GROMACS .gro file of C-alpha atoms in nm:
model
  387
    1MET     CA    1  -1.285  -9.886 -18.837
    2THR     CA    2  -1.448 -10.059 -19.060
    3HIS     CA    3  -1.781  -9.950 -18.990
    4SER     CA    4  -1.695  -9.583 -19.066
    5GLN     CA    5  -1.527  -9.648 -19.411
    6ASN     CA    6  -1.654  -9.443 -19.712
    7LYS     CA    7  -1.850  -9.195 -19.464
    8LYS     CA    8  -1.864  -8.837 -19.525
    9PRO     CA    9  -1.609  -8.661 -19.325
   10TYR     CA   10  -1.738  -8.436 -19.025
   11PRO     CA   11  -1.716  -8.076 -19.094
   12THR     CA   12  -1.454  -7.846 -18.982
   13PRO     CA   13  -1.517  -7.750 -18.626
   14LEU     CA   14  -1.572  -7.350 -18.506
   15THR     CA   15  -1.275  -7.289 -18.305
   16ILE     CA   16  -1.252  -6.972 -18.079
   17PRO     CA   17  -0.899  -6.929 -17.922
   18PRO     CA   18  -0.891  -6.793 -17.587
   19LEU     CA   19  -0.874  -6.424 -17.529
   20SER     CA   20  -0.571  -6.447 -17.298
   21THR     CA   21  -0.245  -6.509 -17.388
   22GLN     CA   22  -0.275  -6.793 -17.148
   23HIS     CA   23  -0.467  -7.111 -17.232
   24THR     CA   24  -0.552  -7.327 -16.960
   25HIS     CA   25  -0.844  -7.534 -17.110
   26THR     CA   26  -1.040  -7.645 -17.398
   27PHE     CA   27  -1.415  -7.655 -17.425
   28ILE     CA   28  -1.562  -7.888 -17.675
   29ILE     CA   29  -1.958  -7.841 -17.674
   30LEU     CA   30  -2.186  -8.024 -17.905
   31HIS     CA   31  -2.492  -7.870 -18.080
   32GLY     CA   32  -2.840  -8.040 -18.071
   33ARG     CA   33  -3.003  -8.221 -18.367
   34GLY     CA   34  -3.090  -7.995 -18.682
   35SER     CA   35  -2.826  -7.715 -18.574
   36ASN     CA   36  -2.480  -7.664 -18.648
   37ALA     CA   37  -2.124  -7.521 -18.497
   38GLU     CA   38  -2.205  -7.164 -18.612
   39ARG     CA   39  -2.527  -7.119 -18.514
   40PHE     CA   40  -2.505  -7.262 -18.195
   41GLY     CA   41  -2.142  -7.181 -18.086
   42ARG     CA   42  -2.166  -6.808 -18.182
   43GLU     CA   43  -2.485  -6.773 -18.011
   44LEU     CA   44  -2.409  -6.950 -17.721
   45LEU     CA   45  -2.078  -6.731 -17.682
   46SER     CA   46  -2.232  -6.403 -17.740
   47SER     CA   47  -2.536  -6.450 -17.497
   48ALA     CA   48  -2.349  -6.601 -17.231
   49ASN     CA   49  -2.075  -6.381 -17.284
   50LEU     CA   50  -1.846  -6.691 -17.227
   51ALA     CA   51  -1.519  -6.594 -17.387
   52GLN     CA   52  -1.469  -6.274 -17.182
   53ARG     CA   53  -1.611  -6.453 -16.869
   54LEU     CA   54  -1.343  -6.750 -16.947
   55PRO     CA   55  -1.052  -6.572 -17.137
   56THR     CA   56  -0.817  -6.860 -17.113
   57VAL     CA   57  -1.046  -7.092 -17.256
   58LYS     CA   58  -1.056  -7.229 -17.586
   59PHE     CA   59  -1.401  -7.326 -17.752
   60VAL     CA   60  -1.438  -7.586 -18.016
   61PHE     CA   61  -1.791  -7.637 -18.158
   62PRO     CA   62  -1.796  -7.931 -18.372
   63THR     CA   63  -2.076  -8.016 -18.658
   64ALA     CA   64  -2.274  -8.324 -18.679
   65ARG     CA   65  -2.250  -8.466 -19.026
   66LYS     CA   66  -2.567  -8.515 -19.217
   67ARG     CA   67  -2.759  -8.815 -19.166
   68ARG     CA   68  -3.074  -8.938 -19.319
   69SER     CA   69  -3.357  -8.914 -19.057
   70THR     CA   70  -3.566  -9.219 -19.006
   71ALA     CA   71  -3.848  -8.990 -18.830
   72LEU     CA   72  -3.873  -8.745 -19.090
   73LYS     CA   73  -3.875  -8.984 -19.414
   74ARG     CA   74  -3.515  -9.002 -19.455
   75ILE     CA   75  -3.467  -8.635 -19.480
   76PRO     CA   76  -3.105  -8.553 -19.417
   77ILE     CA   77  -3.008  -8.328 -19.131
   78ASN     CA   78  -2.746  -8.255 -18.913
   79GLN     CA   79  -2.750  -8.497 -18.628
   80TRP     CA   80  -2.471  -8.686 -18.435
   81PHE     CA   81  -2.679  -9.020 -18.486
   82ASP     CA   82  -3.029  -9.124 -18.575
   83ASN     CA   83  -3.321  -9.210 -18.329
   84TYR     CA   84  -3.701  -9.264 -18.411
   85SER     CA   85  -3.851  -9.088 -18.103
   86LEU     CA   86  -3.774  -8.836 -17.833
   87ASP     CA   87  -4.092  -8.924 -17.661
   88ASP     CA   88  -3.910  -9.238 -17.555
   89PRO     CA   89  -3.560  -9.290 -17.686
   90ASN     CA   90  -3.566  -9.641 -17.602
   91VAL     CA   91  -3.783  -9.713 -17.890
   92ARG     CA   92  -3.593  -9.861 -18.216
   93PRO     CA   93  -3.240  -9.837 -18.048
   94ASP     CA   94  -3.092 -10.007 -18.357
   95LEU     CA   95  -3.115  -9.676 -18.527
   96GLN     CA   96  -2.874  -9.503 -18.306
   97ILE     CA   97  -2.594  -9.761 -18.340
   98ASP     CA   98  -2.389  -9.626 -18.653
   99GLY     CA   99  -2.436  -9.263 -18.562
  100LEU     CA  100  -2.326  -9.322 -18.219
  101MET     CA  101  -1.988  -9.534 -18.325
  102GLU     CA  102  -1.913  -9.292 -18.575
  103THR     CA  103  -1.978  -8.949 -18.357
  104ALA     CA  104  -1.755  -9.130 -18.064
  105GLU     CA  105  -1.476  -9.225 -18.304
  106PHE     CA  106  -1.482  -8.863 -18.417
  107LEU     CA  107  -1.505  -8.682 -18.071
  108ARG     CA  108  -1.207  -8.937 -17.957
  109GLU     CA  109  -1.003  -8.800 -18.205
  110LEU     CA  110  -1.097  -8.439 -18.155
  111ILE     CA  111  -1.038  -8.456 -17.797
  112SER     CA  112  -0.708  -8.630 -17.825
  113GLN     CA  113  -0.571  -8.364 -18.063
  114GLU     CA  114  -0.704  -8.101 -17.814
  115ALA     CA  115  -0.509  -8.295 -17.526
  116ARG     CA  116  -0.214  -8.300 -17.693
  117VAL     CA  117  -0.195  -7.930 -17.709
  118PHE     CA  118  -0.137  -7.916 -17.321
  119GLU     CA  119   0.156  -8.222 -17.340
  120ASN     CA  120   0.422  -7.959 -17.357
  121GLN     CA  121   0.309  -7.757 -17.075
  122ALA     CA  122   0.515  -7.806 -16.756
  123SER     CA  123   0.250  -8.032 -16.549
  124ASP     CA  124   0.226  -8.368 -16.440
  125GLU     CA  125  -0.141  -8.365 -16.521
  126SER     CA  126  -0.288  -8.543 -16.862
  127GLY     CA  127  -0.395  -8.304 -17.105
  128TYR     CA  128  -0.721  -8.473 -17.122
  129ARG     CA  129  -0.784  -8.341 -16.782
  130LYS     CA  130  -0.768  -7.969 -16.925
  131ILE     CA  131  -1.057  -8.082 -17.158
  132VAL     CA  132  -1.425  -7.986 -17.084
  133LEU     CA  133  -1.675  -8.182 -17.290
  134GLY     CA  134  -2.047  -8.082 -17.295
  135GLY     CA  135  -2.333  -8.059 -17.510
  136LEU     CA  136  -2.716  -7.943 -17.560
  137SER     CA  137  -2.975  -8.228 -17.623
  138GLN     CA  138  -2.867  -8.481 -17.852
  139GLY     CA  139  -2.496  -8.333 -17.813
  140CYS     CA  140  -2.558  -8.383 -17.451
  141ALA     CA  141  -2.654  -8.744 -17.575
  142ALA     CA  142  -2.376  -8.819 -17.780
  143GLY     CA  143  -2.137  -8.691 -17.559
  144ILE     CA  144  -2.225  -8.862 -17.252
  145PHE     CA  145  -2.206  -9.190 -17.437
  146THR     CA  146  -1.901  -9.114 -17.586
  147LEU     CA  147  -1.751  -9.045 -17.228
  148LEU     CA  148  -1.897  -9.352 -17.074
  149GLY     CA  149  -1.697  -9.541 -17.390
  150GLY     CA  150  -1.386  -9.451 -17.268
  151LEU     CA  151  -1.114  -9.209 -17.415
  152GLY     CA  152  -0.757  -9.228 -17.501
  153GLU     CA  153  -0.580  -9.543 -17.686
  154ARG     CA  154  -0.663  -9.796 -17.427
  155GLY     CA  155  -0.988  -9.610 -17.306
  156ASP     CA  156  -0.753  -9.512 -16.973
  157GLU     CA  157  -0.819  -9.133 -16.987
  158ARG     CA  158  -1.090  -8.920 -16.881
  159VAL     CA  159  -1.174  -8.540 -16.952
  160GLY     CA  160  -1.182  -8.279 -16.656
  161ALA     CA  161  -1.563  -8.274 -16.649
  162PHE     CA  162  -1.877  -8.276 -16.846
  163PHE     CA  163  -2.169  -8.084 -16.856
  164GLY     CA  164  -2.496  -8.159 -17.018
  165MET     CA  165  -2.819  -7.958 -17.094
  166SER     CA  166  -3.156  -8.088 -17.211
  167GLY     CA  167  -3.024  -8.419 -17.270
  168TRP     CA  168  -3.078  -8.802 -17.256
  169LEU     CA  169  -2.856  -9.120 -17.216
  170PRO     CA  170  -2.908  -9.360 -17.498
  171PHE     CA  171  -2.967  -9.694 -17.441
  172GLU     CA  172  -3.093  -9.623 -17.076
  173ARG     CA  173  -3.322  -9.896 -17.079
  174GLN     CA  174  -3.064 -10.154 -17.186
  175LEU     CA  175  -2.819 -10.017 -16.932
  176GLY     CA  176  -3.059 -10.010 -16.666
  177ASP     CA  177  -3.148 -10.357 -16.697
  178ILE     CA  178  -2.771 -10.461 -16.714
  179LEU     CA  179  -2.719 -10.250 -16.396
  180GLY     CA  180  -2.991 -10.407 -16.202
  181SER     CA  181  -3.156 -10.052 -16.156
  182ASP     CA  182  -3.515  -9.942 -16.129
  183VAL     CA  183  -3.480  -9.621 -16.338
  184GLY     CA  184  -3.508  -9.799 -16.681
  185GLY     CA  185  -3.892  -9.788 -16.736
  186SER     CA  186  -4.096  -9.553 -16.964
  187GLU     CA  187  -4.057  -9.205 -16.971
  188THR     CA  188  -4.406  -9.151 -16.853
  189ASP     CA  189  -4.340  -9.329 -16.527
  190GLY     CA  190  -4.288  -8.993 -16.381
  191LEU     CA  191  -4.037  -8.904 -16.127
  192GLU     CA  192  -4.099  -8.668 -15.844
  193GLN     CA  193  -3.862  -8.393 -15.828
  194ASP     CA  194  -3.885  -8.409 -15.441
  195ASP     CA  195  -3.735  -8.778 -15.481
  196LEU     CA  196  -3.378  -8.759 -15.314
  197LEU     CA  197  -3.119  -8.888 -15.552
  198SER     CA  198  -2.863  -9.096 -15.374
  199GLY     CA  199  -2.538  -9.200 -15.461
  200ASP     CA  200  -2.285  -8.907 -15.514
  201ILE     CA  201  -2.543  -8.705 -15.655
  202GLN     CA  202  -2.610  -8.330 -15.579
  203ASN     CA  203  -2.976  -8.258 -15.644
  204LEU     CA  204  -2.968  -7.862 -15.652
  205SER     CA  205  -3.305  -7.683 -15.615
  206MET     CA  206  -3.534  -7.593 -15.903
  207GLN     CA  207  -3.536  -7.243 -16.018
  208ASP     CA  208  -3.832  -7.026 -16.077
  209SER     CA  209  -3.844  -6.795 -16.388
  210ASP     CA  210  -4.109  -6.618 -16.555
  211SER     CA  211  -4.256  -6.754 -16.867
  212GLU     CA  212  -4.051  -6.743 -17.202
  213ASN     CA  213  -4.098  -6.756 -17.592
  214GLU     CA  214  -3.982  -7.087 -17.706
  215ASP     CA  215  -3.979  -7.102 -18.116
  216ASP     CA  216  -3.764  -7.354 -18.262
  217GLU     CA  217  -3.475  -7.241 -18.472
  218SER     CA  218  -3.557  -7.382 -18.837
  219GLU     CA  219  -3.264  -7.434 -19.100
  220GLU     CA  220  -3.284  -7.553 -19.483
  221GLU     CA  221  -3.082  -7.850 -19.510
  222SER     CA  222  -2.976  -8.021 -19.835
  223ASP     CA  223  -2.766  -8.341 -19.943
  224SER     CA  224  -2.575  -8.351 -20.237
  225GLU     CA  225  -2.627  -8.727 -20.231
  226ASP     CA  226  -2.991  -8.705 -20.287
  227ASP     CA  227  -3.139  -8.482 -20.549
  228GLU     CA  228  -3.513  -8.606 -20.513
  229GLU     CA  229  -3.766  -8.356 -20.403
  230GLN     CA  230  -3.790  -8.361 -20.051
  231PRO     CA  231  -4.137  -8.330 -19.843
  232THR     CA  232  -4.186  -8.027 -19.664
  233ILE     CA  233  -4.196  -8.057 -19.297
  234ASP     CA  234  -4.269  -7.881 -18.983
  235ASP     CA  235  -3.938  -7.737 -18.834
  236ASN     CA  236  -4.069  -7.834 -18.488
  237THR     CA  237  -4.030  -8.208 -18.538
  238PHE     CA  238  -3.671  -8.214 -18.567
  239SER     CA  239  -3.498  -7.898 -18.448
  240ASP     CA  240  -3.353  -7.950 -18.103
  241THR     CA  241  -3.257  -7.589 -18.076
  242GLU     CA  242  -3.437  -7.260 -17.985
  243CYS     CA  243  -3.435  -6.937 -18.121
  244ASP     CA  244  -3.435  -6.703 -17.810
  245PRO     CA  245  -3.157  -6.816 -17.574
  246PHE     CA  246  -3.204  -6.464 -17.381
  247ALA     CA  247  -3.497  -6.598 -17.207
  248PRO     CA  248  -3.499  -6.463 -16.854
  249ALA     CA  249  -3.395  -6.610 -16.687
  250ALA     CA  250   0.417  -9.014 -16.581
  251ASP     CA  251   0.561  -9.304 -16.809
  252GLU     CA  252   0.349  -9.583 -16.765
  253ASP     CA  253   0.446  -9.937 -16.737
  254ASP     CA  254   0.382 -10.195 -17.018
  255ASP     CA  255   0.174 -10.408 -16.746
  256PHE     CA  256  -0.023 -10.126 -16.647
  257ASP     CA  257  -0.379 -10.161 -16.583
  258PRO     CA  258  -0.558  -9.811 -16.590
  259PHE     CA  259  -0.894 -10.023 -16.495
  260GLN     CA  260  -0.760 -10.122 -16.171
  261LEU     CA  261  -0.973 -10.026 -15.882
  262ASP     CA  262  -0.973  -9.678 -15.736
  263THR     CA  263  -0.858  -9.656 -15.349
  264SER     CA  264  -0.884  -9.289 -15.333
  265LYS     CA  265  -1.266  -9.289 -15.236
  266SER     CA  266  -1.465  -9.444 -14.927
  267PRO     CA  267  -1.597  -9.800 -14.991
  268GLY     CA  268  -1.937  -9.874 -15.078
  269VAL     CA  269  -1.957 -10.089 -15.420
  270SER     CA  270  -2.031 -10.427 -15.408
  271LYS     CA  271  -1.869 -10.669 -15.609
  272ASP     CA  272  -2.168 -10.784 -15.789
  273GLN     CA  273  -2.209 -10.414 -15.851
  274ILE     CA  274  -1.877 -10.368 -15.970
  275THR     CA  275  -1.924 -10.648 -16.230
  276ARG     CA  276  -2.264 -10.516 -16.333
  277THR     CA  277  -2.117 -10.148 -16.396
  278THR     CA  278  -1.838 -10.315 -16.598
  279ASP     CA  279  -2.047 -10.523 -16.816
  280ALA     CA  280  -2.252 -10.191 -16.876
  281ILE     CA  281  -1.944 -10.009 -16.982
  282ASN     CA  282  -1.851 -10.301 -17.226
  283HIS     CA  283  -2.218 -10.301 -17.364
  284ILE     CA  284  -2.137  -9.931 -17.456
  285ARG     CA  285  -1.815 -10.012 -17.580
  286ASP     CA  286  -1.942 -10.281 -17.783
  287ILE     CA  287  -2.217 -10.045 -17.964
  288LEU     CA  288  -1.918  -9.811 -18.012
  289ASP     CA  289  -1.706 -10.085 -18.157
  290LEU     CA  290  -1.458 -10.109 -17.920
  291PRO     CA  291  -1.266 -10.406 -17.735
  292PRO     CA  292  -1.401 -10.465 -17.380
  293ILE     CA  293  -1.216 -10.373 -17.069
  294SER     CA  294  -1.155 -10.573 -16.736
  295THR     CA  295  -1.184 -10.426 -16.389
  296PRO     CA  296  -1.012 -10.681 -16.122
  297VAL     CA  297  -1.195 -10.679 -15.815
  298SER     CA  298  -0.976 -10.583 -15.516
  299GLU     CA  299  -1.126 -10.659 -15.151
  300GLU     CA  300  -1.095 -10.364 -14.884
  301GLY     CA  301  -1.073 -10.407 -14.514
  302SER     CA  302  -1.093 -10.769 -14.521
  303THR     CA  303  -0.993 -10.974 -14.206
  304THR     CA  304  -0.980 -11.348 -14.145
  305GLY     CA  305  -1.305 -11.511 -14.160
  306GLN     CA  306  -1.462 -11.217 -14.352
  307THR     CA  307  -1.693 -11.369 -14.620
  308ALA     CA  308  -1.662 -11.203 -14.966
  309SER     CA  309  -1.999 -11.068 -14.931
  310SER     CA  310  -1.928 -10.861 -14.619
  311GLN     CA  311  -1.615 -10.714 -14.827
  312THR     CA  312  -1.646 -10.375 -15.042
  313THR     CA  313  -1.503 -10.284 -15.334
  314LYS     CA  314  -1.449  -9.972 -15.561
  315VAL     CA  315  -1.535  -9.878 -15.926
  316GLY     CA  316  -1.199  -9.783 -16.082
  317ILE     CA  317  -1.315  -9.708 -16.453
  318PRO     CA  318  -1.153  -9.385 -16.559
  319SER     CA  319  -1.435  -9.232 -16.733
  320LEU     CA  320  -1.667  -9.277 -16.418
  321GLN     CA  321  -1.443  -9.047 -16.242
  322THR     CA  322  -1.555  -8.742 -16.437
  323PRO     CA  323  -1.788  -8.495 -16.274
  324VAL     CA  324  -2.081  -8.415 -16.424
  325PHE     CA  325  -2.332  -8.132 -16.442
  326LEU     CA  326  -2.675  -8.213 -16.591
  327GLY     CA  327  -2.936  -7.906 -16.640
  328HIS     CA  328  -3.296  -7.960 -16.780
  329GLY     CA  329  -3.583  -7.756 -16.794
  330CYS     CA  330  -3.891  -7.856 -16.635
  331GLU     CA  331  -4.143  -7.763 -16.920
  332ASP     CA  332  -3.915  -7.936 -17.193
  333PRO     CA  333  -4.159  -8.000 -17.453
  334LYS     CA  334  -3.931  -8.199 -17.645
  335VAL     CA  335  -3.682  -8.425 -17.433
  336SER     CA  336  -3.898  -8.446 -17.111
  337VAL     CA  337  -3.690  -8.345 -16.759
  338HIS     CA  338  -3.794  -8.706 -16.651
  339LEU     CA  339  -3.549  -8.848 -16.918
  340GLY     CA  340  -3.265  -8.617 -16.780
  341GLU     CA  341  -3.348  -8.727 -16.427
  342LYS     CA  342  -3.347  -9.089 -16.533
  343MET     CA  343  -2.970  -9.022 -16.678
  344ALA     CA  344  -2.865  -8.866 -16.362
  345ARG     CA  345  -2.984  -9.144 -16.118
  346LEU     CA  346  -2.839  -9.406 -16.324
  347LEU     CA  347  -2.497  -9.212 -16.360
  348ALA     CA  348  -2.509  -9.139 -15.953
  349ASP     CA  349  -2.666  -9.435 -15.793
  350GLN     CA  350  -2.582  -9.712 -16.030
  351MET     CA  351  -2.245  -9.623 -16.177
  352GLN     CA  352  -2.127  -9.432 -15.890
  353MET     CA  353  -2.017  -9.098 -16.087
  354ASN     CA  354  -2.016  -8.749 -15.944
  355VAL     CA  355  -2.317  -8.587 -16.091
  356THR     CA  356  -2.481  -8.252 -15.996
  357TRP     CA  357  -2.816  -8.236 -16.123
  358LYS     CA  358  -3.025  -7.921 -16.143
  359ALA     CA  359  -3.422  -7.866 -16.312
  360TYR     CA  360  -3.537  -7.502 -16.397
  361GLU     CA  361  -3.895  -7.427 -16.364
  362GLY     CA  362  -4.043  -7.263 -16.654
  363LEU     CA  363  -3.760  -7.356 -16.914
  364GLY     CA  364  -3.846  -7.531 -17.203
  365HIS     CA  365  -3.598  -7.710 -17.438
  366TRP     CA  366  -3.326  -7.459 -17.426
  367TYR     CA  367  -3.051  -7.339 -17.160
  368ARG     CA  368  -3.130  -7.062 -16.911
  369ILE     CA  369  -2.935  -6.713 -16.891
  370PRO     CA  370  -2.822  -6.639 -16.671
  371ASN     CA  371  -2.915  -6.942 -16.424
  372GLU     CA  372  -2.807  -7.250 -16.576
  373ILE     CA  373  -2.492  -7.091 -16.726
  374ASP     CA  374  -2.380  -6.934 -16.435
  375ASP     CA  375  -2.462  -7.271 -16.234
  376ILE     CA  376  -2.257  -7.480 -16.524
  377ILE     CA  377  -1.953  -7.194 -16.471
  378ARG     CA  378  -1.929  -7.251 -16.103
  379PHE     CA  379  -1.923  -7.622 -16.140
  380LEU     CA  380  -1.636  -7.617 -16.341
  381GLN     CA  381  -1.466  -7.345 -16.164
  382GLU     CA  382  -1.478  -7.580 -15.848
  383LYS     CA  383  -1.411  -7.933 -16.062
  384VAL     CA  384  -1.145  -7.824 -16.297
  385ASP     CA  385  -1.033  -7.516 -16.144
  386ILE     CA  386  -1.124  -7.275 -16.430
  387GLN     CA  387  -1.041  -6.909 -16.326
   0.00000   0.00000   0.00000
């Protein structure tokens, strides 16, 4: 794509092959801002004992390329995209576009490569369904935005599942406006945990825990493109990571339309909502420099004399059929739990996605071992049949 020409390539991902001779799934997991694959990936694997618990899974940890941070006086750090504020990510959304576009292009190709590994297996299921995409913090944000933009050459593929930890949804306010939702306000609006989340969301109970130490990881960054002396900064201002993860805690026809409405679920989405959802997805695709998609509207259960407004339709965009797990610490000082909850509400209520949301009491900006990791594994075992 023209926007990505002459850009520095992404580092080679850290790849951990399955311990078993059988390879059933591949997890692609994105680190937070200011970290990298080696630090985040190896720490997650060792602390959560993931390779031993999931011996048929191949783990792939990409590293974000260096980008200059506007909030840090143009200091280059590993980040999937630039953003101005984590207090309210809706401020200066223009800064996010280039990074999101480049990262999504990189991830689409990486996911496609990993999906092709499964093509020779005797299965009618797309290799994409064997892929699980996940991320922490900004990695969650970049991952969910890429997912919503669509995968595959025509955007007609989806991964088996997505999980995000301590993340948010980029352009949430703009998407909320398009969808006509009431969750697009400021982060300080404040959402109560007792508010029931409708749609397909599963609102799991919050976890109690003891207090924990939460010191941010720091990493000295350099950039060969800039020989200027860089100002000293507090690592806490940009690192999305923490140093203590052990806190208690068949062949298609040429005219096949992949976006035709899914009739496998019970109806209940209005034509207007179908249009709004399609518009929201196309807004994401426009940001990612992808062509728009169209979703034909078909009517269900219609009878003679029934008006269009009384008929029901369904959303059939493939990416929206992806089951999603979102976890967040209630005491997160960097990315407010309200931002995570707003993302969960918008995906479930407005986009009709199957979302599992869980907030963890006493947890800051990190993941909880064993609680959160156990919840994610149980979720994936149910949704993508990981043994």
